[in-house]
Structure formats: structure tokens, C-alpha cells
Amino acid sequence: MAERITGHTELIGLMAYPIRHSSSPAMHNEAFAYLGLDYAYLAFEVDNSTLEDAVKGLRALKLAGSNVSMPNKTVVHQYLDELSPAAELCGAVNTIVNDNGKLIGHITDGIGYMQSLKDYDIDVIGKKMTIIGAGGAATAIQIQAAMDGVKEMSIFNIRDKFWDTAAETVKKINTKTGCKAVLYDLADLDTLKREIDDSYLFANATGVGMKPLEGKAVIPDKSFLRPDLIVTDTVYAPAETELLRMAKEVGCKNMNGFGMMLFQGAAAFQLWTGKEMPIKHMKEVLGIRYE
């Protein structure tokens, strides 16, 4: 890294909290080095209380851009100049591009998730999925999946501050795509089991399973799963969450969040640099492999 840093090196950030567990800096910096691009990528611990100042700093220091993760995805838009159509529809941003002083917000999470499924030979198009979550990543996945052609979607969430967001997402899906979506309360475990039983794929798109909720799962036990069900988790640290441990025990084809992280990162990488991320090389470096 020291050999690569020059007076012309452009900086790209990652603003989230917690964030020290992230593999994004290693991924992007390796890709920059591999392609000989003069960029550096650093993680910054930023939550909602410091987000506005951080975005001002991004603009003032002329960073090339930044990734944005929890808990900032659904609030950072208010500090930006423009949103991509997908980010506006999702109400969330995970990538900021500094276009000569104009800060443009994009969302690549949904693209990354759907591409990771395809990369693992999972075809959910025309089928039903059950997904838990209503935050920025969950919303992006739900909308992208519906736009790509998922036939039915059962969305579960607790009745927290994101409940209204989930209801709005369902409305958008039902009015603007060919997918049929329904929102359910996660506390209704009988309905959750019924909908999972009727689904091709079950996805956790919450932070349950990562610190500080490591060792916890969004379902009570493995009886909610069956061997021919596909189970995915957006969490990648730890690589095996409690949900995925149960899925493996039952015999489900399963996938953690590494693939989504890689492919959403690749989409952001291209927005910042105009270059394609070297996917094959990055899989080798990050140890991403499908079991």
C-alpha cells in the first residue's frame, strides 16, 4: 500500500457503524492494486449522529466517493444532491459518487444479491421467496428481485420503525412490478412457517447473526426449514451464522453474504472507476467459494 500511495491517489470511504469487521477495504484495495488504479479505500466509523458531518467532509476533501452501510443507508439521501432511479425507489443509498462536486446516491445491494444467486446457480425468477427485513439492504433486495421477475414475495418484519417502510415497499412492488408481495408480522410464527414452507428460497436480510446479535437467528429452530429449501443470509461476518448452521444441519443449499458483498462492491467499483472489478481474482483472494 505504501508503494501505491502518491500525491494523486484518490480516496474512497466506507461509512457505517460497526464497521471494523468489513471485508470491503481489503476487497477494493486489492482490486485497485491488481488493476493498477491509483485509489485507496478506508473504513470510517460513522453513525447517524455524525453522518451529516462525514458527508460534508467527503465533499470538502473531494473523495471520489464512499460506500454507506448500516445504520446510514436510509438517511444519507438527505445530504446528497441527486439519487439514481433505483436508490429513489428503494429509499436507500449504499454508494455515493462524487461527480465533480455533485454527490449522487446509488444502491447496488439488490444487484449484488441477485447476481450472487446467479453465480451460485440459484434461479429464483418466476418463483416465491420469503424474506425477513425492511432496512436498506432488505428493501434493495426486495425491489430488485421483484423487478427481475420473482413471482411472489412474503416479507416479514418486526413492528419497529421500519414497518412503514416495509408497507411502502410492498405497495411499490405490487403497483410497479409483476410480483405479488405481502407483508407479515415476524411475531406471527405460524404464518412465517407456512410461508417458508411454500417458498423456493428463504432469505435473512437483517443484521441478526452478526455482532451484537451473533449466535441468534430470525427463526426459532430448524423445524422451519426443509432440505430442498434454499437459505441465504446477507451477513458474512461470521461466515456461518446460526441460521446457516441450522440450514446446513437440515441439508439446505445455503449462501452467506460474501457473494452479495462481492457483487454489490463490483457494481460500486465500476461507478467510481469506470472499470470492471476482477471477480475471479477477488474470489480467490477473499476465499469465496460455494459448498
C-alpha positions as CSV (number, residue, x, y, z in Angstrom):
1,M,0.0,0.0,0.0
2,A,2.8,2.4,0.9
3,E,4.3,2.0,-2.6
4,R,0.9,2.8,-4.2
5,I,0.0,6.0,-2.3
6,T,1.0,9.1,-4.1
7,G,0.0,12.8,-4.1
8,H,-2.5,11.9,-6.8
9,T,-4.2,9.0,-5.0
10,E,-7.9,9.3,-4.8
11,L,-9.7,8.3,-1.6
12,I,-12.9,6.3,-1.3
13,G,-14.6,5.7,2.0
14,L,-17.0,3.4,3.8
15,M,-19.2,5.0,6.4
16,A,-21.0,2.7,8.8
17,Y,-21.1,1.5,12.4
18,P,-20.0,-1.0,13.4
19,I,-17.6,-1.4,10.5
20,R,-14.2,-2.8,11.6
21,H,-15.4,-6.3,10.6
22,S,-15.8,-5.3,7.0
23,S,-14.0,-7.1,4.2
24,S,-14.7,-4.2,1.8
25,P,-11.4,-2.3,2.3
26,A,-9.4,-5.5,1.6
27,M,-11.5,-6.3,-1.4
28,H,-11.4,-2.8,-3.1
29,N,-7.8,-2.1,-2.3
30,E,-6.8,-5.5,-3.7
31,A,-8.8,-4.8,-6.9
32,F,-7.2,-1.3,-7.2
33,A,-3.7,-2.8,-6.9
34,Y,-4.5,-5.7,-9.3
35,L,-5.6,-3.3,-12.0
36,G,-3.0,-0.6,-11.2
37,L,-5.6,2.0,-10.3
38,D,-4.5,5.0,-8.1
39,Y,-7.2,4.7,-5.4
40,A,-7.3,3.8,-1.7
41,Y,-10.3,2.6,0.2
42,L,-10.7,3.2,4.0
43,A,-13.4,2.4,6.6
44,F,-14.8,5.1,8.8
45,E,-16.9,4.5,11.9
46,V,-19.9,6.8,11.2
47,D,-23.4,6.5,12.6
48,N,-26.5,8.7,12.2
49,S,-25.2,11.2,14.7
50,T,-22.0,12.0,12.7
51,L,-23.3,11.2,9.2
52,E,-24.0,14.8,8.1
53,D,-20.6,16.0,9.0
54,A,-19.0,12.9,7.4
55,V,-20.7,13.7,4.1
56,K,-19.7,17.3,4.3
57,G,-16.1,16.1,4.8
58,L,-16.4,13.8,1.8
59,R,-17.4,16.8,-0.3
60,A,-14.8,19.2,1.2
61,L,-11.9,16.7,0.9
62,K,-13.0,15.7,-2.7
63,L,-13.2,12.0,-2.0
64,A,-14.1,10.1,-5.2
65,G,-17.0,8.6,-3.3
66,S,-18.0,6.3,-0.5
67,N,-19.9,3.2,0.4
68,V,-22.6,3.6,3.0
69,S,-23.8,0.8,5.3
70,M,-25.9,0.3,8.5
71,P,-27.3,2.4,10.1
72,N,-26.9,5.1,7.4
73,K,-28.4,3.7,4.2
74,T,-31.9,5.0,4.7
75,V,-31.0,8.5,6.0
76,V,-27.9,9.6,3.9
77,H,-30.0,10.7,0.9
78,Q,-31.0,13.9,2.7
79,Y,-27.4,15.1,2.5
80,L,-26.9,14.3,-1.2
81,D,-27.6,16.2,-4.4
82,E,-29.1,13.5,-6.5
83,L,-30.3,9.9,-6.4
84,S,-30.3,7.2,-9.1
85,P,-33.8,5.9,-10.0
86,A,-33.2,2.7,-8.1
87,A,-32.0,4.5,-5.0
88,E,-35.0,6.8,-5.1
89,L,-37.4,3.8,-5.5
90,C,-35.7,1.9,-2.6
91,G,-35.4,4.9,-0.4
92,A,-31.8,3.8,0.4
93,V,-28.2,4.5,-0.7
94,N,-25.2,2.3,-0.3
95,T,-22.9,4.0,-2.8
96,I,-22.0,7.7,-3.2
97,V,-20.3,9.0,-6.3
98,N,-18.6,12.4,-6.2
99,D,-19.2,13.8,-9.7
100,N,-17.1,17.0,-9.7
101,G,-18.7,18.2,-6.5
102,K,-22.2,16.8,-7.1
103,L,-22.9,13.9,-4.8
104,I,-25.0,11.2,-6.4
105,G,-26.5,8.3,-4.4
106,H,-26.8,4.8,-5.8
107,I,-28.0,1.5,-4.5
108,T,-26.1,-1.7,-5.6
109,D,-27.3,-4.1,-2.8
110,G,-30.1,-5.6,-4.8
111,I,-28.0,-6.0,-7.9
112,G,-25.3,-7.7,-5.8
113,Y,-27.7,-10.1,-4.2
114,M,-29.4,-11.2,-7.4
115,Q,-26.0,-11.6,-9.1
116,S,-24.7,-13.7,-6.2
117,L,-27.7,-16.1,-6.6
118,K,-27.0,-16.4,-10.3
119,D,-23.3,-17.0,-9.6
120,Y,-24.3,-19.9,-7.3
121,D,-26.7,-21.4,-9.9
122,I,-29.8,-20.4,-7.9
123,D,-32.7,-19.3,-10.1
124,V,-35.5,-17.6,-8.1
125,I,-37.0,-16.0,-11.2
126,G,-40.7,-17.0,-11.5
127,K,-40.7,-18.5,-8.0
128,K,-41.7,-17.5,-4.5
129,M,-39.3,-16.2,-1.8
130,T,-39.8,-15.3,1.8
131,I,-37.5,-12.6,3.1
132,I,-37.0,-11.0,6.6
133,G,-36.1,-7.4,6.9
134,A,-37.1,-3.9,6.0
135,G,-33.9,-1.9,6.2
136,G,-31.8,-0.5,3.3
137,A,-30.3,-3.8,2.1
138,A,-33.6,-5.7,2.5
139,T,-35.6,-3.1,0.6
140,A,-33.0,-3.1,-2.2
141,I,-33.1,-6.9,-2.5
142,Q,-36.9,-6.9,-2.4
143,I,-37.3,-4.3,-5.1
144,Q,-34.6,-5.7,-7.4
145,A,-35.9,-9.2,-7.0
146,A,-39.4,-8.1,-8.0
147,M,-38.1,-6.1,-10.9
148,D,-36.0,-9.1,-12.1
149,G,-39.0,-11.4,-12.1
150,V,-39.6,-13.1,-8.8
151,K,-43.2,-14.1,-8.9
152,E,-44.3,-13.9,-5.2
153,M,-42.7,-12.4,-2.1
154,S,-43.6,-12.7,1.5
155,I,-41.9,-10.0,3.6
156,F,-41.6,-10.3,7.4
157,N,-40.5,-7.7,9.8
158,I,-41.0,-6.7,13.5
159,R,-43.2,-3.8,14.2
160,D,-40.3,-1.3,14.5
161,K,-39.5,2.0,12.9
162,F,-39.1,0.2,9.5
163,W,-42.6,-1.3,9.5
164,D,-44.0,1.6,7.5
165,T,-41.0,1.3,5.1
166,A,-41.9,-2.3,4.5
167,A,-45.5,-1.5,3.9
168,E,-44.5,1.1,1.3
169,T,-42.1,-1.3,-0.3
170,V,-44.9,-3.9,-0.7
171,K,-47.1,-1.1,-2.3
172,K,-44.3,-0.2,-4.8
173,I,-43.8,-3.9,-5.7
174,N,-47.5,-4.6,-6.2
175,T,-48.1,-1.4,-8.3
176,K,-44.8,-1.2,-10.3
177,T,-43.7,-4.8,-10.9
178,G,-45.3,-8.1,-11.8
179,C,-44.5,-9.6,-8.4
180,K,-47.2,-10.1,-5.8
181,A,-45.9,-9.1,-2.3
182,V,-47.5,-9.4,1.1
183,L,-46.2,-8.0,4.5
184,Y,-46.4,-10.0,7.7
185,D,-45.5,-9.5,11.3
186,L,-42.4,-11.5,12.2
187,A,-44.1,-12.3,15.6
188,D,-46.6,-14.5,13.8
189,L,-44.5,-17.6,13.8
190,D,-47.3,-19.9,12.4
191,T,-47.6,-17.7,9.3
192,L,-43.8,-17.5,9.0
193,K,-43.5,-21.3,8.9
194,R,-46.4,-21.5,6.4
195,E,-44.8,-19.0,4.1
196,I,-41.3,-20.6,4.3
197,D,-42.9,-24.0,3.6
198,D,-44.4,-22.6,0.4
199,S,-41.2,-20.8,-0.8
200,Y,-38.4,-21.8,-3.1
201,L,-36.0,-19.5,-1.2
202,F,-35.8,-18.1,2.4
203,A,-33.6,-15.0,3.0
204,N,-32.4,-13.2,6.1
205,A,-31.8,-9.6,5.2
206,T,-31.3,-8.3,8.7
207,G,-28.3,-7.9,11.0
208,V,-29.4,-10.8,13.1
209,G,-26.5,-13.2,13.3
210,M,-23.7,-10.6,13.3
211,K,-22.4,-8.7,16.3
212,P,-24.0,-7.8,18.7
213,L,-26.6,-10.5,17.7
214,E,-24.1,-13.2,16.9
215,G,-25.4,-16.7,17.7
216,K,-29.1,-15.6,17.2
217,A,-31.4,-16.4,14.3
218,V,-34.6,-15.0,12.8
219,I,-36.3,-18.4,13.1
220,P,-36.8,-20.2,16.4
221,D,-35.4,-23.6,15.3
222,K,-34.5,-25.8,12.3
223,S,-38.1,-27.2,12.0
224,F,-38.8,-24.1,9.9
225,L,-36.5,-25.4,7.2
226,R,-36.7,-28.3,4.8
227,P,-33.9,-30.0,2.8
228,D,-35.0,-28.6,-0.6
229,L,-35.3,-25.1,0.6
230,I,-32.6,-22.6,-0.4
231,V,-31.4,-20.4,2.5
232,T,-29.4,-17.2,2.2
233,D,-28.1,-14.7,4.7
234,T,-26.8,-11.2,3.9
235,V,-24.5,-11.5,6.9
236,Y,-20.9,-12.5,6.1
237,A,-19.1,-11.9,9.4
238,P,-19.3,-14.5,10.8
239,A,-19.3,-16.6,7.6
240,E,-21.6,-19.1,9.2
241,T,-24.5,-17.6,11.1
242,E,-26.8,-19.5,13.4
243,L,-29.4,-19.5,10.6
244,L,-26.9,-21.1,8.1
245,R,-25.7,-23.6,10.7
246,M,-29.3,-24.8,11.0
247,A,-29.7,-24.8,7.2
248,K,-26.6,-27.0,6.8
249,E,-27.8,-29.3,9.5
250,V,-31.1,-29.8,7.6
251,G,-29.3,-30.1,4.3
252,C,-30.4,-26.9,2.6
253,K,-28.4,-25.3,-0.1
254,N,-27.2,-22.1,1.6
255,M,-25.2,-19.0,0.9
256,N,-23.8,-16.3,3.2
257,G,-23.4,-12.6,2.4
258,F,-20.0,-12.8,0.8
259,G,-21.3,-13.2,-2.7
260,M,-23.6,-10.2,-2.3
261,M,-20.8,-8.2,-0.8
262,L,-18.6,-9.0,-3.7
263,F,-21.1,-8.2,-6.5
264,Q,-22.6,-5.1,-4.9
265,G,-18.9,-4.0,-4.4
266,A,-18.2,-4.7,-8.1
267,A,-21.1,-2.5,-9.2
268,A,-19.9,0.3,-6.9
269,F,-16.3,-0.2,-8.2
270,Q,-17.5,0.3,-11.7
271,L,-19.4,3.5,-10.8
272,W,-16.3,5.0,-9.2
273,T,-13.6,3.9,-11.6
274,G,-15.4,3.0,-14.9
275,K,-13.6,-0.4,-14.7
276,E,-14.9,-3.9,-14.1
277,M,-13.7,-5.5,-10.9
278,P,-11.6,-8.7,-11.5
279,I,-14.2,-11.1,-10.0
280,K,-12.3,-14.3,-10.4
281,H,-9.2,-12.9,-8.8
282,M,-11.3,-11.4,-5.9
283,K,-12.9,-14.7,-5.2
284,E,-9.5,-16.3,-4.8
285,V,-8.2,-13.5,-2.6
286,L,-11.3,-13.4,-0.4
287,G,-11.7,-17.1,-0.2
288,I,-15.2,-17.0,-1.6
289,R,-16.3,-20.5,-2.6
290,Y,-19.6,-22.3,-2.7
291,E,-20.0,-25.5,-0.8
